[in-house]
Amino acid sequence: MHGIANKYPELYEQRQHVGKFYFRPPGGESWCDVILRLRSVLDTITREYRGERVLIVGHKVIVNCLRYLLERCDEHAILAIDKAADVPNCGVTLYAFNPALGGHGKLQLDLCNFVAPLEAAGTPVTAQPDMPAAPKS
């Protein structure tokens, strides 16, 4: 954030004002924008693949925004989850259907940031955050 504050002070100030959840960088999306797209994805998965296993591959924001939706978090809860732990590269977050939850059953978090297969294979788990490939215009 310090580099952004120095290079783009007006964007840094805007992000400080609206917060991480609502900030939309130029040419990018806010977490709210991502959540809106993911609602559509989940609707399609529910309609087309009900009862089947589904694999979704994504980066940190996708994982956290899906958690927001599936666990019915609010803004403060998901930002606390985000702050508590990074989503490791190749980490697995797994939900299992629990028919005892709610009126018709719900998905329940089973694993979060699971990296044991990588560790068992001797593969180092990357702890470095992603670096931008190119500047955004």
Short mmCIF file of N, CA, C and O in Angstrom, two decimals:
data_model
loop_
_atom_site.label_atom_id
_atom_site.label_comp_id
_atom_site.label_asym_id
_atom_site.label_seq_id
_atom_site.Cartn_x
_atom_site.Cartn_y
_atom_site.Cartn_z
N MET A 1 0.81 -1.20 0.00
CA MET A 1 0.00 0.00 0.00
C MET A 1 0.85 1.26 0.00
O MET A 1 0.40 2.28 -0.46
N HIS A 2 2.08 1.17 0.52
CA HIS A 2 2.92 2.38 0.57
C HIS A 2 3.28 2.85 -0.83
O HIS A 2 3.28 4.06 -1.08
N GLY A 3 3.56 1.91 -1.76
CA GLY A 3 3.87 2.29 -3.13
C GLY A 3 2.69 2.96 -3.80
O GLY A 3 2.84 3.94 -4.53
N ILE A 4 1.50 2.43 -3.55
CA ILE A 4 0.29 3.03 -4.12
C ILE A 4 0.08 4.42 -3.54
O ILE A 4 -0.27 5.35 -4.25
N ALA A 5 0.31 4.57 -2.24
CA ALA A 5 0.12 5.87 -1.60
C ALA A 5 1.05 6.91 -2.21
O ALA A 5 0.66 8.06 -2.39
N ASN A 6 2.28 6.50 -2.53
CA ASN A 6 3.24 7.44 -3.10
C ASN A 6 2.97 7.73 -4.56
O ASN A 6 3.06 8.88 -4.99
N LYS A 7 2.63 6.70 -5.34
CA LYS A 7 2.47 6.87 -6.78
C LYS A 7 1.08 7.38 -7.16
O LYS A 7 0.93 8.14 -8.11
N TYR A 8 0.05 6.93 -6.43
CA TYR A 8 -1.33 7.31 -6.73
C TYR A 8 -2.04 7.78 -5.46
O TYR A 8 -2.95 7.12 -4.96
N PRO A 9 -1.63 8.91 -4.93
CA PRO A 9 -2.20 9.34 -3.64
C PRO A 9 -3.71 9.52 -3.67
O PRO A 9 -4.38 9.25 -2.67
N GLU A 10 -4.28 9.94 -4.81
CA GLU A 10 -5.73 10.13 -4.87
C GLU A 10 -6.47 8.79 -4.80
O GLU A 10 -7.52 8.68 -4.16
N LEU A 11 -5.90 7.74 -5.41
CA LEU A 11 -6.52 6.41 -5.32
C LEU A 11 -6.36 5.84 -3.92
O LEU A 11 -7.28 5.21 -3.38
N TYR A 12 -5.20 6.06 -3.33
CA TYR A 12 -4.97 5.60 -1.97
C TYR A 12 -5.97 6.26 -1.02
O TYR A 12 -6.58 5.59 -0.18
N GLU A 13 -6.17 7.55 -1.18
CA GLU A 13 -7.11 8.28 -0.33
C GLU A 13 -8.54 7.76 -0.53
O GLU A 13 -9.29 7.58 0.43
N GLN A 14 -8.89 7.50 -1.79
CA GLN A 14 -10.23 6.97 -2.06
C GLN A 14 -10.42 5.60 -1.41
O GLN A 14 -11.46 5.34 -0.80
N ARG A 15 -9.41 4.73 -1.51
CA ARG A 15 -9.51 3.40 -0.90
C ARG A 15 -9.61 3.51 0.62
O ARG A 15 -10.36 2.77 1.26
N GLN A 16 -8.86 4.42 1.20
CA GLN A 16 -8.94 4.63 2.64
C GLN A 16 -10.34 5.10 3.05
O GLN A 16 -10.84 4.73 4.09
N HIS A 17 -10.94 5.92 2.18
CA HIS A 17 -12.25 6.48 2.48
C HIS A 17 -13.37 5.43 2.37
O HIS A 17 -14.19 5.30 3.27
N VAL A 18 -13.40 4.66 1.27
CA VAL A 18 -14.50 3.71 1.05
C VAL A 18 -14.20 2.32 1.60
O VAL A 18 -15.12 1.54 1.82
N GLY A 19 -12.92 1.99 1.80
CA GLY A 19 -12.54 0.69 2.33
C GLY A 19 -12.28 -0.34 1.25
O GLY A 19 -12.68 -0.18 0.09
N LYS A 20 -11.61 -1.39 1.63
CA LYS A 20 -11.19 -2.45 0.72
C LYS A 20 -12.38 -3.11 0.02
O LYS A 20 -12.31 -3.46 -1.15
N PHE A 21 -13.48 -3.29 0.72
CA PHE A 21 -14.64 -4.01 0.21
C PHE A 21 -15.30 -3.26 -0.95
O PHE A 21 -15.77 -3.88 -1.91
N TYR A 22 -15.34 -1.94 -0.90
CA TYR A 22 -16.06 -1.13 -1.88
C TYR A 22 -15.16 -0.45 -2.91
O TYR A 22 -15.66 0.06 -3.92
N PHE A 23 -13.85 -0.42 -2.68
CA PHE A 23 -12.95 0.30 -3.58
C PHE A 23 -12.87 -0.38 -4.93
O PHE A 23 -12.66 -1.58 -5.04
N ARG A 24 -13.05 0.41 -6.00
CA ARG A 24 -12.96 -0.08 -7.37
C ARG A 24 -11.78 0.65 -8.04
O ARG A 24 -11.88 1.82 -8.37
N PRO A 25 -10.65 -0.07 -8.24
CA PRO A 25 -9.52 0.57 -8.90
C PRO A 25 -9.85 0.85 -10.37
O PRO A 25 -10.73 0.20 -10.94
N PRO A 26 -9.17 1.80 -10.98
CA PRO A 26 -9.43 2.10 -12.39
C PRO A 26 -9.27 0.84 -13.25
O PRO A 26 -8.27 0.15 -13.17
N GLY A 27 -10.30 0.53 -14.01
CA GLY A 27 -10.27 -0.64 -14.88
C GLY A 27 -10.46 -1.95 -14.14
O GLY A 27 -10.35 -3.03 -14.72
N GLY A 28 -10.74 -1.89 -12.83
CA GLY A 28 -10.88 -3.10 -12.04
C GLY A 28 -12.25 -3.23 -11.41
O GLY A 28 -13.20 -2.54 -11.81
N GLU A 29 -12.33 -4.11 -10.45
CA GLU A 29 -13.59 -4.39 -9.78
C GLU A 29 -13.42 -4.27 -8.27
O GLU A 29 -12.37 -4.59 -7.74
N SER A 30 -14.48 -3.86 -7.63
CA SER A 30 -14.52 -3.91 -6.17
C SER A 30 -14.90 -5.33 -5.77
O SER A 30 -15.34 -6.13 -6.60
N TRP A 31 -14.76 -5.63 -4.48
CA TRP A 31 -15.22 -6.93 -4.00
C TRP A 31 -16.72 -7.06 -4.26
O TRP A 31 -17.21 -8.14 -4.59
N CYS A 32 -17.47 -5.97 -4.14
CA CYS A 32 -18.92 -6.00 -4.41
C CYS A 32 -19.20 -6.39 -5.86
O CYS A 32 -20.13 -7.16 -6.12
N ASP A 33 -18.40 -5.88 -6.79
CA ASP A 33 -18.57 -6.24 -8.20
C ASP A 33 -18.33 -7.73 -8.40
O ASP A 33 -19.07 -8.41 -9.11
N VAL A 34 -17.27 -8.24 -7.77
CA VAL A 34 -16.94 -9.67 -7.89
C VAL A 34 -18.07 -10.51 -7.29
O VAL A 34 -18.49 -11.52 -7.88
N ILE A 35 -18.57 -10.09 -6.15
CA ILE A 35 -19.66 -10.83 -5.49
C ILE A 35 -20.89 -10.87 -6.39
O ILE A 35 -21.56 -11.91 -6.51
N LEU A 36 -21.19 -9.78 -7.06
CA LEU A 36 -22.34 -9.75 -7.97
C LEU A 36 -22.16 -10.77 -9.10
O LEU A 36 -23.09 -11.52 -9.44
N ARG A 37 -20.96 -10.81 -9.69
CA ARG A 37 -20.70 -11.80 -10.74
C ARG A 37 -20.79 -13.22 -10.20
O ARG A 37 -21.32 -14.13 -10.85
N LEU A 38 -20.26 -13.44 -9.00
CA LEU A 38 -20.27 -14.78 -8.42
C LEU A 38 -21.69 -15.24 -8.06
O LEU A 38 -21.98 -16.44 -8.12
N ARG A 39 -22.57 -14.32 -7.71
CA ARG A 39 -23.97 -14.69 -7.46
C ARG A 39 -24.56 -15.32 -8.72
O ARG A 39 -25.27 -16.33 -8.65
N SER A 40 -24.26 -14.74 -9.86
CA SER A 40 -24.74 -15.27 -11.13
C SER A 40 -24.15 -16.66 -11.40
O SER A 40 -24.84 -17.57 -11.84
N VAL A 41 -22.86 -16.80 -11.12
CA VAL A 41 -22.19 -18.10 -11.30
C VAL A 41 -22.84 -19.15 -10.40
O VAL A 41 -23.14 -20.27 -10.84
N LEU A 42 -23.06 -18.80 -9.13
CA LEU A 42 -23.68 -19.76 -8.21
C LEU A 42 -25.11 -20.11 -8.62
O LEU A 42 -25.53 -21.26 -8.48
N ASP A 43 -25.83 -19.13 -9.16
CA ASP A 43 -27.18 -19.43 -9.66
C ASP A 43 -27.12 -20.46 -10.80
O ASP A 43 -27.91 -21.40 -10.83
N THR A 44 -26.17 -20.28 -11.71
CA THR A 44 -26.02 -21.21 -12.82
C THR A 44 -25.60 -22.59 -12.33
O THR A 44 -26.15 -23.61 -12.76
N ILE A 45 -24.66 -22.64 -11.40
CA ILE A 45 -24.21 -23.93 -10.85
C ILE A 45 -25.37 -24.63 -10.15
O ILE A 45 -25.59 -25.83 -10.33
N THR A 46 -26.14 -23.88 -9.38
CA THR A 46 -27.29 -24.45 -8.67
C THR A 46 -28.31 -25.02 -9.66
O THR A 46 -28.84 -26.11 -9.47
N ARG A 47 -28.56 -24.28 -10.72
CA ARG A 47 -29.55 -24.71 -11.71
C ARG A 47 -29.06 -25.87 -12.57
O ARG A 47 -29.77 -26.83 -12.79
N GLU A 48 -27.82 -25.80 -13.03
CA GLU A 48 -27.32 -26.77 -14.01
C GLU A 48 -26.60 -27.97 -13.40
O GLU A 48 -26.50 -29.01 -14.05
N TYR A 49 -26.08 -27.84 -12.18
CA TYR A 49 -25.23 -28.90 -11.62
C TYR A 49 -25.65 -29.30 -10.21
O TYR A 49 -24.85 -29.81 -9.44
N ARG A 50 -26.90 -29.09 -9.86
CA ARG A 50 -27.42 -29.45 -8.53
C ARG A 50 -27.09 -30.91 -8.23
O ARG A 50 -27.29 -31.78 -9.05
N GLY A 51 -26.53 -31.14 -7.05
CA GLY A 51 -26.23 -32.50 -6.62
C GLY A 51 -24.91 -33.05 -7.14
O GLY A 51 -24.54 -34.18 -6.82
N GLU A 52 -24.20 -32.27 -7.96
CA GLU A 52 -22.92 -32.74 -8.50
C GLU A 52 -21.76 -32.04 -7.80
O GLU A 52 -21.92 -31.01 -7.17
N ARG A 53 -20.58 -32.63 -7.94
CA ARG A 53 -19.37 -32.00 -7.43
C ARG A 53 -18.91 -30.95 -8.43
O ARG A 53 -18.93 -31.20 -9.64
N VAL A 54 -18.50 -29.81 -7.93
CA VAL A 54 -18.07 -28.70 -8.79
C VAL A 54 -16.73 -28.20 -8.28
O VAL A 54 -16.54 -28.02 -7.07
N LEU A 55 -15.80 -27.97 -9.20
CA LEU A 55 -14.50 -27.41 -8.86
C LEU A 55 -14.42 -26.00 -9.42
O LEU A 55 -14.66 -25.79 -10.61
N ILE A 56 -14.10 -25.06 -8.56
CA ILE A 56 -13.88 -23.68 -8.98
C ILE A 56 -12.44 -23.34 -8.63
O ILE A 56 -12.01 -23.53 -7.49
N VAL A 57 -11.70 -22.83 -9.59
CA VAL A 57 -10.31 -22.44 -9.38
C VAL A 57 -10.24 -20.92 -9.46
O VAL A 57 -10.74 -20.32 -10.41
N GLY A 58 -9.65 -20.31 -8.45
CA GLY A 58 -9.57 -18.86 -8.45
C GLY A 58 -8.51 -18.36 -7.48
O GLY A 58 -7.91 -19.14 -6.75
N HIS A 59 -8.32 -17.07 -7.50
CA HIS A 59 -7.36 -16.42 -6.63
C HIS A 59 -8.04 -15.96 -5.34
O HIS A 59 -9.23 -16.17 -5.13
N LYS A 60 -7.28 -15.30 -4.52
CA LYS A 60 -7.70 -14.88 -3.18
C LYS A 60 -9.06 -14.18 -3.14
O LYS A 60 -9.91 -14.51 -2.32
N VAL A 61 -9.25 -13.19 -3.99
CA VAL A 61 -10.50 -12.42 -3.93
C VAL A 61 -11.69 -13.32 -4.30
O VAL A 61 -12.74 -13.25 -3.67
N ILE A 62 -11.51 -14.19 -5.28
CA ILE A 62 -12.59 -15.11 -5.66
C ILE A 62 -12.90 -16.04 -4.50
O ILE A 62 -14.07 -16.26 -4.15
N VAL A 63 -11.87 -16.61 -3.88
CA VAL A 63 -12.08 -17.52 -2.75
C VAL A 63 -12.81 -16.79 -1.62
O VAL A 63 -13.80 -17.29 -1.08
N ASN A 64 -12.35 -15.61 -1.28
CA ASN A 64 -12.98 -14.88 -0.17
C ASN A 64 -14.40 -14.42 -0.51
O ASN A 64 -15.28 -14.45 0.35
N CYS A 65 -14.62 -14.01 -1.74
CA CYS A 65 -15.97 -13.58 -2.12
C CYS A 65 -16.92 -14.76 -2.18
O CYS A 65 -18.10 -14.62 -1.83
N LEU A 66 -16.45 -15.93 -2.58
CA LEU A 66 -17.30 -17.12 -2.52
C LEU A 66 -17.60 -17.48 -1.07
O LEU A 66 -18.72 -17.86 -0.74
N ARG A 67 -16.62 -17.34 -0.20
CA ARG A 67 -16.87 -17.57 1.23
C ARG A 67 -17.94 -16.60 1.74
O ARG A 67 -18.82 -16.99 2.50
N TYR A 68 -17.84 -15.35 1.32
CA TYR A 68 -18.83 -14.35 1.71
C TYR A 68 -20.24 -14.83 1.36
O TYR A 68 -21.16 -14.75 2.18
N LEU A 69 -20.40 -15.35 0.15
CA LEU A 69 -21.71 -15.80 -0.31
C LEU A 69 -22.14 -17.10 0.35
O LEU A 69 -23.26 -17.21 0.87
N LEU A 70 -21.27 -18.09 0.34
CA LEU A 70 -21.65 -19.42 0.82
C LEU A 70 -21.83 -19.47 2.34
O LEU A 70 -22.66 -20.23 2.84
N GLU A 71 -21.06 -18.67 3.05
CA GLU A 71 -21.17 -18.66 4.51
C GLU A 71 -22.07 -17.54 5.02
O GLU A 71 -22.21 -17.35 6.23
N ARG A 72 -22.65 -16.80 4.08
CA ARG A 72 -23.56 -15.71 4.40
C ARG A 72 -22.93 -14.71 5.38
O ARG A 72 -23.51 -14.33 6.39
N CYS A 73 -21.71 -14.30 5.02
CA CYS A 73 -20.97 -13.34 5.84
C CYS A 73 -21.50 -11.93 5.61
O CYS A 73 -22.17 -11.67 4.63
N ASP A 74 -21.12 -11.04 6.48
CA ASP A 74 -21.30 -9.63 6.21
C ASP A 74 -19.92 -9.05 5.90
O ASP A 74 -18.91 -9.76 5.95
N GLU A 75 -19.89 -7.78 5.57
CA GLU A 75 -18.63 -7.12 5.19
C GLU A 75 -17.56 -7.28 6.27
O GLU A 75 -16.41 -7.62 5.97
N HIS A 76 -17.92 -7.06 7.51
CA HIS A 76 -16.93 -7.11 8.60
C HIS A 76 -16.39 -8.52 8.79
O HIS A 76 -15.20 -8.70 9.02
N ALA A 77 -17.25 -9.51 8.67
CA ALA A 77 -16.81 -10.90 8.87
C ALA A 77 -15.84 -11.34 7.77
O ALA A 77 -14.81 -11.95 8.07
N ILE A 78 -16.13 -11.00 6.52
CA ILE A 78 -15.24 -11.45 5.44
C ILE A 78 -13.92 -10.69 5.47
O ILE A 78 -12.87 -11.25 5.18
N LEU A 79 -13.95 -9.43 5.84
CA LEU A 79 -12.70 -8.68 5.95
C LEU A 79 -11.86 -9.20 7.12
O LEU A 79 -10.62 -9.21 7.04
N ALA A 80 -12.49 -9.67 8.18
CA ALA A 80 -11.76 -10.28 9.29
C ALA A 80 -11.12 -11.60 8.84
O ALA A 80 -9.97 -11.89 9.19
N ILE A 81 -11.84 -12.39 8.06
CA ILE A 81 -11.29 -13.64 7.51
C ILE A 81 -10.10 -13.32 6.62
O ILE A 81 -9.05 -13.95 6.69
N ASP A 82 -10.25 -12.30 5.78
CA ASP A 82 -9.18 -11.90 4.86
C ASP A 82 -7.95 -11.44 5.64
O ASP A 82 -6.82 -11.78 5.27
N LYS A 83 -8.16 -10.71 6.70
CA LYS A 83 -7.04 -10.19 7.49
C LYS A 83 -6.36 -11.29 8.30
O LYS A 83 -5.14 -11.27 8.50
N ALA A 84 -7.12 -12.28 8.75
CA ALA A 84 -6.59 -13.34 9.62
C ALA A 84 -5.62 -14.26 8.90
O ALA A 84 -4.65 -14.73 9.50
N ALA A 85 -5.86 -14.53 7.63
CA ALA A 85 -4.99 -15.47 6.91
C ALA A 85 -5.06 -15.23 5.42
O ALA A 85 -6.13 -14.98 4.88
N ASP A 86 -3.90 -15.33 4.78
CA ASP A 86 -3.86 -15.24 3.33
C ASP A 86 -4.35 -16.54 2.73
O ASP A 86 -4.30 -17.59 3.37
N VAL A 87 -4.81 -16.51 1.51
CA VAL A 87 -5.18 -17.72 0.80
C VAL A 87 -3.92 -18.21 0.09
O VAL A 87 -3.42 -17.53 -0.81
N PRO A 88 -3.38 -19.36 0.51
CA PRO A 88 -2.13 -19.82 -0.08
C PRO A 88 -2.33 -20.30 -1.51
O PRO A 88 -3.41 -20.78 -1.88
N ASN A 89 -1.28 -20.14 -2.33
CA ASN A 89 -1.34 -20.68 -3.67
C ASN A 89 -1.58 -22.18 -3.60
O ASN A 89 -0.95 -22.89 -2.81
N CYS A 90 -2.48 -22.67 -4.40
CA CYS A 90 -2.88 -24.08 -4.47
C CYS A 90 -3.53 -24.57 -3.18
O CYS A 90 -3.63 -25.78 -2.96
N GLY A 91 -3.97 -23.68 -2.33
CA GLY A 91 -4.71 -24.07 -1.13
C GLY A 91 -6.12 -24.49 -1.53
O GLY A 91 -6.69 -23.99 -2.48
N VAL A 92 -6.67 -25.42 -0.79
CA VAL A 92 -8.00 -25.94 -1.08
C VAL A 92 -8.98 -25.44 -0.03
O VAL A 92 -8.73 -25.54 1.17
N THR A 93 -10.09 -24.90 -0.49
CA THR A 93 -11.22 -24.56 0.36
C THR A 93 -12.36 -25.45 -0.12
O THR A 93 -12.69 -25.45 -1.30
N LEU A 94 -12.91 -26.22 0.80
CA LEU A 94 -13.89 -27.25 0.43
C LEU A 94 -15.17 -27.06 1.22
O LEU A 94 -15.15 -26.84 2.43
N TYR A 95 -16.29 -27.17 0.51
CA TYR A 95 -17.61 -27.15 1.12
C TYR A 95 -18.27 -28.49 0.87
O TYR A 95 -18.12 -29.07 -0.20
N ALA A 96 -19.02 -28.96 1.85
CA ALA A 96 -19.79 -30.19 1.71
C ALA A 96 -21.25 -29.88 2.03
O ALA A 96 -21.54 -29.06 2.91
N PHE A 97 -22.14 -30.53 1.32
CA PHE A 97 -23.56 -30.31 1.55
C PHE A 97 -23.97 -30.98 2.86
O PHE A 97 -23.70 -32.16 3.08
N ASN A 98 -24.62 -30.22 3.72
CA ASN A 98 -25.12 -30.74 4.99
C ASN A 98 -26.64 -30.62 4.97
O ASN A 98 -27.18 -29.51 5.08
N PRO A 99 -27.36 -31.75 4.81
CA PRO A 99 -28.82 -31.69 4.72
C PRO A 99 -29.49 -31.24 6.01
O PRO A 99 -30.66 -30.85 6.00
N ALA A 100 -28.77 -31.26 7.13
CA ALA A 100 -29.36 -30.88 8.42
C ALA A 100 -29.37 -29.37 8.64
O ALA A 100 -29.99 -28.89 9.58
N LEU A 101 -28.67 -28.62 7.80
CA LEU A 101 -28.62 -27.17 7.96
C LEU A 101 -29.76 -26.50 7.19
O LEU A 101 -30.00 -26.82 6.03
N GLY A 102 -30.42 -25.58 7.85
CA GLY A 102 -31.49 -24.84 7.18
C GLY A 102 -32.66 -25.72 6.83
O GLY A 102 -32.73 -26.90 7.19
N GLY A 103 -33.60 -25.16 6.11
CA GLY A 103 -34.80 -25.90 5.72
C GLY A 103 -34.57 -26.96 4.66
O GLY A 103 -35.26 -27.98 4.64
N HIS A 104 -33.59 -26.71 3.77
CA HIS A 104 -33.35 -27.64 2.66
C HIS A 104 -31.90 -28.08 2.58
O HIS A 104 -31.47 -28.60 1.56
N GLY A 105 -31.14 -27.83 3.64
CA GLY A 105 -29.72 -28.15 3.63
C GLY A 105 -28.92 -26.98 3.08
O GLY A 105 -29.45 -26.11 2.38
N LYS A 106 -27.65 -26.94 3.42
CA LYS A 106 -26.75 -25.88 2.95
C LYS A 106 -25.35 -26.44 2.80
O LYS A 106 -25.00 -27.46 3.38
N LEU A 107 -24.55 -25.70 2.04
CA LEU A 107 -23.13 -26.03 1.98
C LEU A 107 -22.48 -25.57 3.28
O LEU A 107 -22.78 -24.50 3.79
N GLN A 108 -21.57 -26.40 3.78
CA GLN A 108 -20.88 -26.11 5.04
C GLN A 108 -19.38 -26.18 4.79
O GLN A 108 -18.91 -27.11 4.12
N LEU A 109 -18.64 -25.21 5.31
CA LEU A 109 -17.19 -25.19 5.17
C LEU A 109 -16.61 -26.44 5.80
O LEU A 109 -16.86 -26.74 6.96
N ASP A 110 -15.82 -27.18 5.01
CA ASP A 110 -15.21 -28.43 5.48
C ASP A 110 -13.69 -28.27 5.64
O ASP A 110 -13.11 -28.73 6.61
N LEU A 111 -13.05 -27.61 4.66
CA LEU A 111 -11.61 -27.34 4.70
C LEU A 111 -11.38 -25.90 4.25
O LEU A 111 -12.08 -25.41 3.38
N CYS A 112 -10.36 -25.28 4.82
CA CYS A 112 -10.03 -23.91 4.44
C CYS A 112 -8.51 -23.78 4.36
O CYS A 112 -7.80 -24.13 5.31
N ASN A 113 -8.02 -23.30 3.22
CA ASN A 113 -6.57 -23.10 3.02
C ASN A 113 -5.79 -24.39 3.26
O ASN A 113 -4.69 -24.38 3.82
N PHE A 114 -6.33 -25.51 2.85
CA PHE A 114 -5.73 -26.83 3.04
C PHE A 114 -4.58 -27.02 2.05
O PHE A 114 -4.77 -26.95 0.84
N VAL A 115 -3.38 -27.24 2.56
CA VAL A 115 -2.19 -27.38 1.71
C VAL A 115 -1.41 -28.66 2.00
O VAL A 115 -0.31 -28.84 1.49
N ALA A 116 -1.98 -29.56 2.80
CA ALA A 116 -1.26 -30.78 3.19
C ALA A 116 -0.74 -31.59 2.00
O ALA A 116 0.38 -32.10 2.07
N PRO A 117 -1.49 -31.75 0.90
CA PRO A 117 -0.93 -32.51 -0.23
C PRO A 117 0.35 -31.89 -0.79
O PRO A 117 1.28 -32.59 -1.17
N LEU A 118 0.43 -30.56 -0.81
CA LEU A 118 1.65 -29.90 -1.27
C LEU A 118 2.79 -30.17 -0.31
O LEU A 118 3.90 -30.50 -0.71
N GLU A 119 2.51 -30.01 0.97
CA GLU A 119 3.54 -30.23 1.98
C GLU A 119 4.01 -31.68 1.98
O GLU A 119 5.20 -31.95 2.11
N ALA A 120 3.08 -32.64 1.81
CA ALA A 120 3.44 -34.06 1.79
C ALA A 120 4.34 -34.39 0.60
O ALA A 120 5.20 -35.26 0.68
N ALA A 121 4.14 -33.67 -0.49
CA ALA A 121 4.94 -33.90 -1.70
C ALA A 121 6.26 -33.13 -1.65
O ALA A 121 7.08 -33.25 -2.55
N GLY A 122 6.47 -32.36 -0.59
CA GLY A 122 7.70 -31.59 -0.48
C GLY A 122 7.70 -30.32 -1.30
O GLY A 122 8.73 -29.69 -1.50
N THR A 123 6.54 -29.92 -1.78
CA THR A 123 6.42 -28.70 -2.58
C THR A 123 6.25 -27.52 -1.64
O THR A 123 5.36 -27.52 -0.80
N PRO A 124 7.10 -26.51 -1.77
CA PRO A 124 6.94 -25.35 -0.89
C PRO A 124 5.66 -24.60 -1.21
O PRO A 124 5.27 -24.46 -2.36
N VAL A 125 4.99 -24.16 -0.17
CA VAL A 125 3.78 -23.36 -0.33
C VAL A 125 4.21 -21.90 -0.44
O VAL A 125 4.87 -21.38 0.45
N THR A 126 3.86 -21.28 -1.54
CA THR A 126 4.26 -19.90 -1.78
C THR A 126 3.57 -18.97 -0.79
O THR A 126 2.36 -19.03 -0.62
N ALA A 127 4.37 -18.15 -0.15
CA ALA A 127 3.83 -17.20 0.81
C ALA A 127 3.85 -15.78 0.27
O ALA A 127 3.27 -14.89 0.86
N GLN A 128 4.54 -15.58 -0.86
CA GLN A 128 4.64 -14.25 -1.43
C GLN A 128 3.34 -13.85 -2.08
O GLN A 128 2.72 -14.65 -2.76
N PRO A 129 2.89 -12.62 -1.92
CA PRO A 129 1.68 -12.16 -2.62
C PRO A 129 1.97 -12.06 -4.11
O PRO A 129 3.12 -11.94 -4.54
N ASP A 130 0.92 -12.16 -4.90
CA ASP A 130 1.05 -12.01 -6.34
C ASP A 130 1.62 -10.64 -6.68
O ASP A 130 1.28 -9.65 -6.06
N MET A 131 2.47 -10.61 -7.68
CA MET A 131 3.02 -9.35 -8.17
C MET A 131 2.30 -8.99 -9.46
O MET A 131 2.03 -9.87 -10.27
N PRO A 132 1.98 -7.73 -9.65
CA PRO A 132 1.32 -7.36 -10.90
C PRO A 132 2.24 -7.61 -12.09
O PRO A 132 3.44 -7.38 -12.03
N ALA A 133 1.64 -8.13 -13.16
CA ALA A 133 2.42 -8.44 -14.36
C ALA A 133 2.74 -7.16 -15.15
O ALA A 133 3.75 -7.09 -15.82
N ALA A 134 1.85 -6.20 -15.06
CA ALA A 134 2.04 -4.95 -15.80
C ALA A 134 1.24 -3.86 -15.12
O ALA A 134 0.27 -4.14 -14.42
N PRO A 135 1.66 -2.62 -15.31
CA PRO A 135 0.89 -1.54 -14.70
C PRO A 135 -0.51 -1.45 -15.32
O PRO A 135 -0.68 -1.74 -16.50
N LYS A 136 -1.48 -1.08 -14.52
CA LYS A 136 -2.86 -0.88 -15.01
C LYS A 136 -2.95 0.55 -15.52
O LYS A 136 -2.43 1.47 -14.94
N SER A 137 -3.64 0.71 -16.62
CA SER A 137 -3.79 2.06 -17.17
C SER A 137 -5.08 2.67 -16.75
O SER A 137 -5.95 2.08 -16.22
#
